[in-house]
Tab-separated table of C-alpha atoms in Angstrom:
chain	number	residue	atom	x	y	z
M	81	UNK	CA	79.550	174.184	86.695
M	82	UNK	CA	78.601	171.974	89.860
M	83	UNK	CA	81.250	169.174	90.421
M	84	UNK	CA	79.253	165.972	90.668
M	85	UNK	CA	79.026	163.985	94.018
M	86	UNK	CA	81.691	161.602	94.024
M	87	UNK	CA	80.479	157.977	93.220
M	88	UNK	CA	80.927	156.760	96.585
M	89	UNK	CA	78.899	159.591	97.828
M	90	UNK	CA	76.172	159.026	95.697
M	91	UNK	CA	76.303	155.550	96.239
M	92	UNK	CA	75.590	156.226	100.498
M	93	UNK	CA	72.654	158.345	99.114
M	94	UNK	CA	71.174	155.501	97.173
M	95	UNK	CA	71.359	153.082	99.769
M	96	UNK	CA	70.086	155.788	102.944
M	97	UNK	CA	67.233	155.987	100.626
M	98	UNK	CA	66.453	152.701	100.159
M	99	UNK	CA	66.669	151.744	103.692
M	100	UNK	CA	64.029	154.707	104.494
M	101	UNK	CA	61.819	153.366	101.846
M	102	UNK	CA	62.050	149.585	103.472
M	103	UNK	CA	61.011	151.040	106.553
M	104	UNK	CA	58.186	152.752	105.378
M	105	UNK	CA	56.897	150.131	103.701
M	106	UNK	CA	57.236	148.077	106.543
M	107	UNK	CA	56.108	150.486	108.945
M	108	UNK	CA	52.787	150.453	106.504
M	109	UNK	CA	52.240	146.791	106.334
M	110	UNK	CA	52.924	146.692	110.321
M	111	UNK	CA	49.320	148.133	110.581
M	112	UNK	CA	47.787	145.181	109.381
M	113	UNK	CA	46.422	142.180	110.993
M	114	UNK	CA	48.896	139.313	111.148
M	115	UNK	CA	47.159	137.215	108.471
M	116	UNK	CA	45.576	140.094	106.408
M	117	UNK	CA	48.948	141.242	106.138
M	118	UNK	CA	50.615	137.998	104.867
M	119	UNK	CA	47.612	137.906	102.441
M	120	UNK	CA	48.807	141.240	101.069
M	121	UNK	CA	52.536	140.398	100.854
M	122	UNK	CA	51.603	136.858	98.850
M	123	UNK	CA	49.502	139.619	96.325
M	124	UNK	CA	52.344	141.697	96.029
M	125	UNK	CA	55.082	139.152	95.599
M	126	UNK	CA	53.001	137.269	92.629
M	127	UNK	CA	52.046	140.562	91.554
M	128	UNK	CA	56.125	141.662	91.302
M	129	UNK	CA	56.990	138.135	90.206
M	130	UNK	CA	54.704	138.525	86.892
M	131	UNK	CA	55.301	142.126	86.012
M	132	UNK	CA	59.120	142.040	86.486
M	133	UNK	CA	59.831	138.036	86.044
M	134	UNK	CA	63.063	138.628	87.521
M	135	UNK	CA	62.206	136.770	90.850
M	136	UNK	CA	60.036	134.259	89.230
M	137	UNK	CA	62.688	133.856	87.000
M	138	UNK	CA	65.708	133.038	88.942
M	139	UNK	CA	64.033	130.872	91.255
M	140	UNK	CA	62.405	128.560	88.309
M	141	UNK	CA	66.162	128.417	87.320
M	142	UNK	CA	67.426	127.076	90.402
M	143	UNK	CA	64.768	124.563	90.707
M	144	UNK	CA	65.330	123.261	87.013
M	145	UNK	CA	68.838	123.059	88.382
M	146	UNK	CA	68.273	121.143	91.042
M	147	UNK	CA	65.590	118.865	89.728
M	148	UNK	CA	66.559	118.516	86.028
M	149	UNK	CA	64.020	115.337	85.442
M	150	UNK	CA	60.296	116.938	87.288
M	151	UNK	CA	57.645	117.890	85.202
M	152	UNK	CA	56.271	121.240	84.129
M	153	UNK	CA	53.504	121.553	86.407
M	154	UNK	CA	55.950	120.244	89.426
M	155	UNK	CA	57.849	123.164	88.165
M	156	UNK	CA	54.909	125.725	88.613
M	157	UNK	CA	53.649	124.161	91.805
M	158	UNK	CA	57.135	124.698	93.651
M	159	UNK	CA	57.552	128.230	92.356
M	160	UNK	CA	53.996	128.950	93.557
M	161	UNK	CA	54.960	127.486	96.981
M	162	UNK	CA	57.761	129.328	96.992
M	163	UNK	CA	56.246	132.567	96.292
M	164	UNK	CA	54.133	132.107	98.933
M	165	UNK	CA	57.102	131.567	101.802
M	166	UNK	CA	58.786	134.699	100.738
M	167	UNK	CA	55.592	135.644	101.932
M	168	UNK	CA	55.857	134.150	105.173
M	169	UNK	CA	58.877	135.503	105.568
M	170	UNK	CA	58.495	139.239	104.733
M	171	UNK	CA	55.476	138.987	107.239
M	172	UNK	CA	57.383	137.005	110.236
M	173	UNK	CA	60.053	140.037	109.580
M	174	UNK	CA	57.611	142.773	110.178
M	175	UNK	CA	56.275	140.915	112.992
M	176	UNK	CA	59.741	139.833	114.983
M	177	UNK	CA	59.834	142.975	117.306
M	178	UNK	CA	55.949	142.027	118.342
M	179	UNK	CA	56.180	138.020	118.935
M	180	UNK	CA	55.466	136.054	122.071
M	181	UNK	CA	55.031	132.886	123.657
M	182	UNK	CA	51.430	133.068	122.223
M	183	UNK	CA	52.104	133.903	118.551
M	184	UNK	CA	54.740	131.008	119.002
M	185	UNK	CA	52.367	128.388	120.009
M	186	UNK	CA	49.821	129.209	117.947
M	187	UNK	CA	52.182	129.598	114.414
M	188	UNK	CA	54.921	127.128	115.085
M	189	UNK	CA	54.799	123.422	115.621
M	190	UNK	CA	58.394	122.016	117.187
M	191	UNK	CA	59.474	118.354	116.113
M	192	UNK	CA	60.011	116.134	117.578
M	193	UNK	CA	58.572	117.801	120.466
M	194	UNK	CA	58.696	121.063	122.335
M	195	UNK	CA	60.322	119.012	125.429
M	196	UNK	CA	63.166	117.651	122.802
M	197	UNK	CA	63.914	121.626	122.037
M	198	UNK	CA	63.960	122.707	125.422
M	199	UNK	CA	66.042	120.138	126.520
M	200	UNK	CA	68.804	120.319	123.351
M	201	UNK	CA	68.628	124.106	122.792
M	202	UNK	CA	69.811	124.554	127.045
M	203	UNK	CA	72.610	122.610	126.880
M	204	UNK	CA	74.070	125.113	124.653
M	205	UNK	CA	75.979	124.495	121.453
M	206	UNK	CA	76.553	124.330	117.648
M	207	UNK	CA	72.953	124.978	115.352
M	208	UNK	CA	73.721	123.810	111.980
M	209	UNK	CA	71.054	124.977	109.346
M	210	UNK	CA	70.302	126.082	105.259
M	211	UNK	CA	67.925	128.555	103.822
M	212	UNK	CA	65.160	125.935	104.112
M	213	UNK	CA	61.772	127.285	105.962
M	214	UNK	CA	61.961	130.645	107.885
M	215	UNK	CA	65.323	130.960	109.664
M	216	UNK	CA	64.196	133.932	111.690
M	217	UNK	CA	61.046	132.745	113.740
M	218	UNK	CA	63.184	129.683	114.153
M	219	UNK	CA	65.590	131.523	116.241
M	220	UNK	CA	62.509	133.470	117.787
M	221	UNK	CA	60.891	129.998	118.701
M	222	UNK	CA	64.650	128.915	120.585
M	223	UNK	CA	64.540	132.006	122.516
M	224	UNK	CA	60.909	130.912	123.957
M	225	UNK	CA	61.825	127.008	124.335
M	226	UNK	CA	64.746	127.788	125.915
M	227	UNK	CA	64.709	130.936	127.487
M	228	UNK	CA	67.390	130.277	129.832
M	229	UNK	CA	70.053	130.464	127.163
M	230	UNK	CA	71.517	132.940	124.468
M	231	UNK	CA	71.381	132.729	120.882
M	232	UNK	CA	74.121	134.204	118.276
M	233	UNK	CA	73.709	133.867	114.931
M	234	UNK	CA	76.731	133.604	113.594
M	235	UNK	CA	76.259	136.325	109.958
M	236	UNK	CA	77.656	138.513	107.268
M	237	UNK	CA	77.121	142.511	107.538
M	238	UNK	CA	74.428	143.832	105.135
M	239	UNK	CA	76.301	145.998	102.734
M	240	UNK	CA	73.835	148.519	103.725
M	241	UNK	CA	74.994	149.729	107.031
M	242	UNK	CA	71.394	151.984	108.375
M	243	UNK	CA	69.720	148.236	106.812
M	244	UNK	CA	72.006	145.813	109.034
M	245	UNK	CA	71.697	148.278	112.197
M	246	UNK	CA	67.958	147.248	111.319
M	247	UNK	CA	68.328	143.916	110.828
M	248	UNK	CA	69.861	144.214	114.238
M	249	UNK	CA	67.553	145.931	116.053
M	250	UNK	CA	64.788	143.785	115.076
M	251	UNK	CA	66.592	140.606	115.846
M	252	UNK	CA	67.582	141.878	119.603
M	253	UNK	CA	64.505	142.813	120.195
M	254	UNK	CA	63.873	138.811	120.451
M	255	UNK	CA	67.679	138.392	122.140
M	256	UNK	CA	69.073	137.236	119.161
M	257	UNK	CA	72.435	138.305	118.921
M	258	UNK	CA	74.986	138.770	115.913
M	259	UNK	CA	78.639	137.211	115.783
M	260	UNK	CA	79.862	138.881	112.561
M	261	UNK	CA	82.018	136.912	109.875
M	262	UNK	CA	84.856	139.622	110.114
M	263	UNK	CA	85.128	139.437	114.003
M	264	UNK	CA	87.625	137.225	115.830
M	265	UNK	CA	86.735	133.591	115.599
M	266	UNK	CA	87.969	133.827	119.120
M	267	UNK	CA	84.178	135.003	120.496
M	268	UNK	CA	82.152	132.701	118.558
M	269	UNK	CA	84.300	129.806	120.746
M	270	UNK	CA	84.200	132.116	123.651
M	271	UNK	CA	80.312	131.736	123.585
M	272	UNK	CA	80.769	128.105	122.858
M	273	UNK	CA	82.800	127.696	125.708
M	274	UNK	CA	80.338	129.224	128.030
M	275	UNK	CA	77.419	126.810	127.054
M	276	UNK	CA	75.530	129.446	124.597
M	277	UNK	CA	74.307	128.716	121.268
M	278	UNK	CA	75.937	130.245	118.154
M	279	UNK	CA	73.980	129.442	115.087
M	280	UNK	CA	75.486	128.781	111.481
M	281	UNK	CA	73.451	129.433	108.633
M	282	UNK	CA	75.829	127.920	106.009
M	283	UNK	CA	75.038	126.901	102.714
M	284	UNK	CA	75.298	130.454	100.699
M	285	UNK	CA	77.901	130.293	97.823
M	286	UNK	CA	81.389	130.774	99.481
M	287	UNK	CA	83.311	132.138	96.794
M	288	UNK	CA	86.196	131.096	95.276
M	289	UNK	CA	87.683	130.304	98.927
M	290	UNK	CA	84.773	128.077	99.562
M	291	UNK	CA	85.458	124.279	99.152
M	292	UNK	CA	83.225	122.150	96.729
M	293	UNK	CA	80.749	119.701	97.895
M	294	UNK	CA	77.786	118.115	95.746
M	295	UNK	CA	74.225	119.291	96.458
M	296	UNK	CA	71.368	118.299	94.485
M	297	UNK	CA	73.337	117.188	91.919
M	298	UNK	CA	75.583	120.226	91.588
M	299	UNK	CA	78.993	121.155	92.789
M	300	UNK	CA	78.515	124.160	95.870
M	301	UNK	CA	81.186	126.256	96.984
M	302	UNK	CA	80.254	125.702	100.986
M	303	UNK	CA	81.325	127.266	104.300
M	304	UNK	CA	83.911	125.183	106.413
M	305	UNK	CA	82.780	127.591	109.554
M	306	UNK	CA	80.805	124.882	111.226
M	307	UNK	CA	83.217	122.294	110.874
M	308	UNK	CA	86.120	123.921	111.857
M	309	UNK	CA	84.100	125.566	115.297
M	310	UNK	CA	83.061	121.717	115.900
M	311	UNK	CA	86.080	120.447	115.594
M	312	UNK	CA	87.998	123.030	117.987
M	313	UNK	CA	85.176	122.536	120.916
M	314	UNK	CA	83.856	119.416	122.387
M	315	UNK	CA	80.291	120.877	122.285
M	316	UNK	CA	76.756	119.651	121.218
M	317	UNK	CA	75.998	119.388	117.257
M	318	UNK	CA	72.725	120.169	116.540
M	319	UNK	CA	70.936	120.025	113.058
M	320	UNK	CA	67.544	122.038	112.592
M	321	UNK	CA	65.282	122.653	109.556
M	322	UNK	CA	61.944	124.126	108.757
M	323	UNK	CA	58.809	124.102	106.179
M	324	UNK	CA	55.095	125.280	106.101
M	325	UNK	CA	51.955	123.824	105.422
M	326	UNK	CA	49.622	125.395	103.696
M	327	UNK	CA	47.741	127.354	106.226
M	328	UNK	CA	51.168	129.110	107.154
M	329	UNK	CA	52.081	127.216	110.115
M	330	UNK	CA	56.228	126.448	110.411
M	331	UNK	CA	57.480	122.655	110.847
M	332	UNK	CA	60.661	123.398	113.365
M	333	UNK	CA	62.715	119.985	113.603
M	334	UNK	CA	65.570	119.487	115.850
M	335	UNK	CA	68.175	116.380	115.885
M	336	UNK	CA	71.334	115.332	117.351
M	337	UNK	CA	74.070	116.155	114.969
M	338	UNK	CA	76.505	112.956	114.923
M	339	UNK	CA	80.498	113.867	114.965
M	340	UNK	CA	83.174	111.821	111.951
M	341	UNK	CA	83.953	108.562	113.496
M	342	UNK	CA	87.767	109.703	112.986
M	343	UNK	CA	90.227	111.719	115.551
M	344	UNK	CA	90.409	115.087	115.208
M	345	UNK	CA	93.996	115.630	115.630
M	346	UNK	CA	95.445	113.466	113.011
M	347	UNK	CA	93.799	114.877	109.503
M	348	UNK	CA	92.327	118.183	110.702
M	349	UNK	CA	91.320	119.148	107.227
M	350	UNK	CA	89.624	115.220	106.725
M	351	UNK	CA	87.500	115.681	109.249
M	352	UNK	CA	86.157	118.896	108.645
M	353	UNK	CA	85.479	117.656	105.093
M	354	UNK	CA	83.772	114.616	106.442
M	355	UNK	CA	81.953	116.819	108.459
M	356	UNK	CA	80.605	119.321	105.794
M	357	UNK	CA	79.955	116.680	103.436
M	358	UNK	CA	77.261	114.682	106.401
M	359	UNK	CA	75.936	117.821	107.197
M	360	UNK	CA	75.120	119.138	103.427
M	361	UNK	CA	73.972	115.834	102.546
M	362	UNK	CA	71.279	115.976	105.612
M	363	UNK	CA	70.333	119.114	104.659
M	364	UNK	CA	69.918	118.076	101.161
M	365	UNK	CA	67.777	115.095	102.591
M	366	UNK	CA	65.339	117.743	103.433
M	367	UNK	CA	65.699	119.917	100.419
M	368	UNK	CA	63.983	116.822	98.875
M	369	UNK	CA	61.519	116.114	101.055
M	370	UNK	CA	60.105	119.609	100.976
M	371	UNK	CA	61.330	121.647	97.857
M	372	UNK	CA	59.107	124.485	97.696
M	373	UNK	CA	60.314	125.367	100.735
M	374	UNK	CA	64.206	126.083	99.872
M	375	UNK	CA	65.228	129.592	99.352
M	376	UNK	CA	65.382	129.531	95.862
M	377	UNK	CA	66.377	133.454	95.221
M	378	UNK	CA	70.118	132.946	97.235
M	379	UNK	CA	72.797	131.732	94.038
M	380	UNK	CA	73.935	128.434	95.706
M	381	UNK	CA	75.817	127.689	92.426
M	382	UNK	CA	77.253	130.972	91.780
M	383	UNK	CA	80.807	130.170	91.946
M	384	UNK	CA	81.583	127.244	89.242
M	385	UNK	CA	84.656	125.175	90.221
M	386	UNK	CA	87.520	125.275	87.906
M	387	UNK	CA	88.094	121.128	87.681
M	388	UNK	CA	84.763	120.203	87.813
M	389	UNK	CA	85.166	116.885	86.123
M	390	UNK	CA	87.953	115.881	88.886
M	391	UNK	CA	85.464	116.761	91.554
M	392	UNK	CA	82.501	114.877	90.006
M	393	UNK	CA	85.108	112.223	89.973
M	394	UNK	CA	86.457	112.573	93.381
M	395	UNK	CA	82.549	112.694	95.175
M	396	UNK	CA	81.336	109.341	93.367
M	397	UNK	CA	83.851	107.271	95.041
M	398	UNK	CA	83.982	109.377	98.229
M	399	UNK	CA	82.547	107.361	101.072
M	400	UNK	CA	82.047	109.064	104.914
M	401	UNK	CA	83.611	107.170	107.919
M	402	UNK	CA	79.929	105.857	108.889
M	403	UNK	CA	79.462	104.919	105.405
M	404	UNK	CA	82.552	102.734	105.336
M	405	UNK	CA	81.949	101.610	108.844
M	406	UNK	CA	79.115	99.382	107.446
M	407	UNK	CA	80.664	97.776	104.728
C-alpha cells in the first residue's frame, strides 16, 4: 500500500497548482484589448456571481451591514457596481506590468489636480488608504506623478508563496516595492526617514489584537500601524482614496492628513487612538459618498469584540481633540 502524501505536502501541491492556473488564465486574458478584456472579466464575474452566489452573496451581506435602512433596489444597484470594479480590478492587474504615462492619462483622473500629487507624493511620507477604488493603479499613477520618489507598500505575504513572488513581480515591474508586516518596523521608518513613501493599506479586520473603532455603524477590529509610524516620525500625512465612473475611468484624490492636536509624548497610546479614529472616520466619509465602490468581498467585521455594549458606549461620548477644540 502507497503511504499518502503528508497533508502539508499535498497542501504545497494544491496551492502550486492554483497559482499555475491564475497565470494561465491571466496570461489568456492578457491577449485581449484593454477594454475588450475588462468587458470579458465584468461577463465572467456576473456570470460566477449567479451560478455560485457565493461572491454575490457575501458582498450583499456587507452592504446590508453597513447600510441597514437603503432600499432593495439601492441594494442591487451597489452590488452591480461592485461587480463591475472587481472588474476593473482583475483587468488593471493583468495590465500593471504594461502601463505608462499614456494609459495613466488617459484612465486616471488625479484630484485635486495632477500638480497637487506631484507636489505631495515628492516630499515623501505616510499614504493612508482603505479598500475603496483600485489600490493598485493608484500606486502605479504615484510612480508617474512623482517619479522622482519610491513607493513601499507597506503588506501581508500571500499565503501562497509562487502567488506573492507574483504579486511581486508585477508590482516592481511599476517600482512598487513591498515592506512586509513580519519585517522589522525598523525599515519602514528607515524609508520614512529618507523622504520615501511607505503606503498603509489599513482597514482589513485585525484580529483579536486589533483595537475597535466604529465604521459604518459597526465595531472594526483596525490596524494601529499608521498611527504608531506617524507618531514615531515627524513626516507628511497623507490621505488618498479612489472610485470609477461608469465608463471605467479612476477618481484618485489626495489631501493633507491633519496630526491630534495633543503631544505625542505624554499619552502615546491617546494619540494613536485619536489618530485611527480621524483617519477611519475620513475614510468612512468616502465609503458614503461612493458605496459601490468599497471592497465589499474583504470581512471588515470578522472579528466581533467581546464587550461590545461598553464600546458602543465608550464611541458615543468619545469626542477627537479638533472636535473638542470647537466647543
Amino acid at each position: 500500500m502507497v503511504n499518502p502524501k503528508p497533508r502539508s505536502e499535498r497542501q504545497k501541491v494544491k496551492k502550486f497548482l492554483q497559482y499555475v492556473s491564475a497565470r494561465i488564465l491571466v496570461g489568456i486574458l492578457s491577449i485581449f484589448p484593454y477594454v475588450l478584456r475588462g468587458k470579458i472579466l465584468f461577463s465572467i464575474i456576473r456570470f460566477l456571481a449567479k451560478t455560485t452566489g457565493a461572491t454575490k452573496k457575501r458582498i450583499e451581506r456587507h452592504i446590508r451591514t453597513a447600510f441597514p435602512k437603503i432600499s432593495e433596489s439601492e441594494i442591487q444597484e451597489y452590488i452591480f457596481h461592485n461587480l463591475r470594479n472587481l472588474s476593473h480590478m482583475a483587468n488593471e492587474f493583468c495590465e500593471e506590468p504594461r502601463m505608462n504615462k499614456k494609459f495613466i492619462d488617459k484612465w486616471v483622473t488625479f484630484l485635486p489636480d495632477k500638480e497637487t500629487h506631484t507636489r505631495l507624493f515628492e516630499k515623501g511620507g505616510i499614504l493612508v488608504l482603505g479598500h475603496l477604488g483600485n489600490w493598485e493603479t493608484m500606486g502605479v499613477s504615484i510612480c508617474y506623478t512623482a517619479p522622482k520618489n519610491d513607493l513601499y507598500v507597506f503588506a501581508k505575504r500571500q499565503s501562497n508563496p509562487w502567488s506573492n513572488a507574483w504579486i511581486e513581480k508585477n508590482r516592481a515591474s511599476q517600482r512598487i516595492k513591498l515592506v512586509y508586516t513580519d519585517e522589522s518596523p525598523r525599515k519602514a521608518l528607515t524609508l520614512l526617514k529618507q523622504g520615501k513613501l511607505v503606503a498603509f493599506i489599513s482597514d482589513q479586520d485585525a484580529g483579536k489584537t486589533g483595537s475597535f473603532f466604529p465604521f459604518l455603524g459597526n465595531m472594526a477590529s483596525t490596524f494601529l500601524g499608521p498611527a504608531t509610524f506617524s507618531r514615531m516620525t515627524d513626516v507628511p500625512i497623507l490621505f488618498c482614496s479612489s472610485w470609477y465612473d461608469e465608463t471605467g475611468k479612476l477618481y484618485f484624490h489626495v489631501e493633507e492628513f491633519e496630526r491630534p492636536d495633543l503631544d505625542p509624548r505624554k499619552d502615546p497610546e491617546l494619540w494613536e487612538r485619536e489618530f485611527t479614529y480621524k483617519w477611519v472616520k475620513r475614510l468612512e466619509e468616502e465609503v458614503y459618498k461612493h458605496p459601490g465602490d468599497y471592497f465589499w468581498l474583504h470581512r471588515r467585521w470578522h472579528t466581533k469584540p467581546e464587550n461590545k455594549e461598553e464600546l458602543e458606549k465608550f464611541w458615543e461620548g468619545f469626542k477627537s481633540s479638533s472636535e473638542r477644540s470647537k466647543v
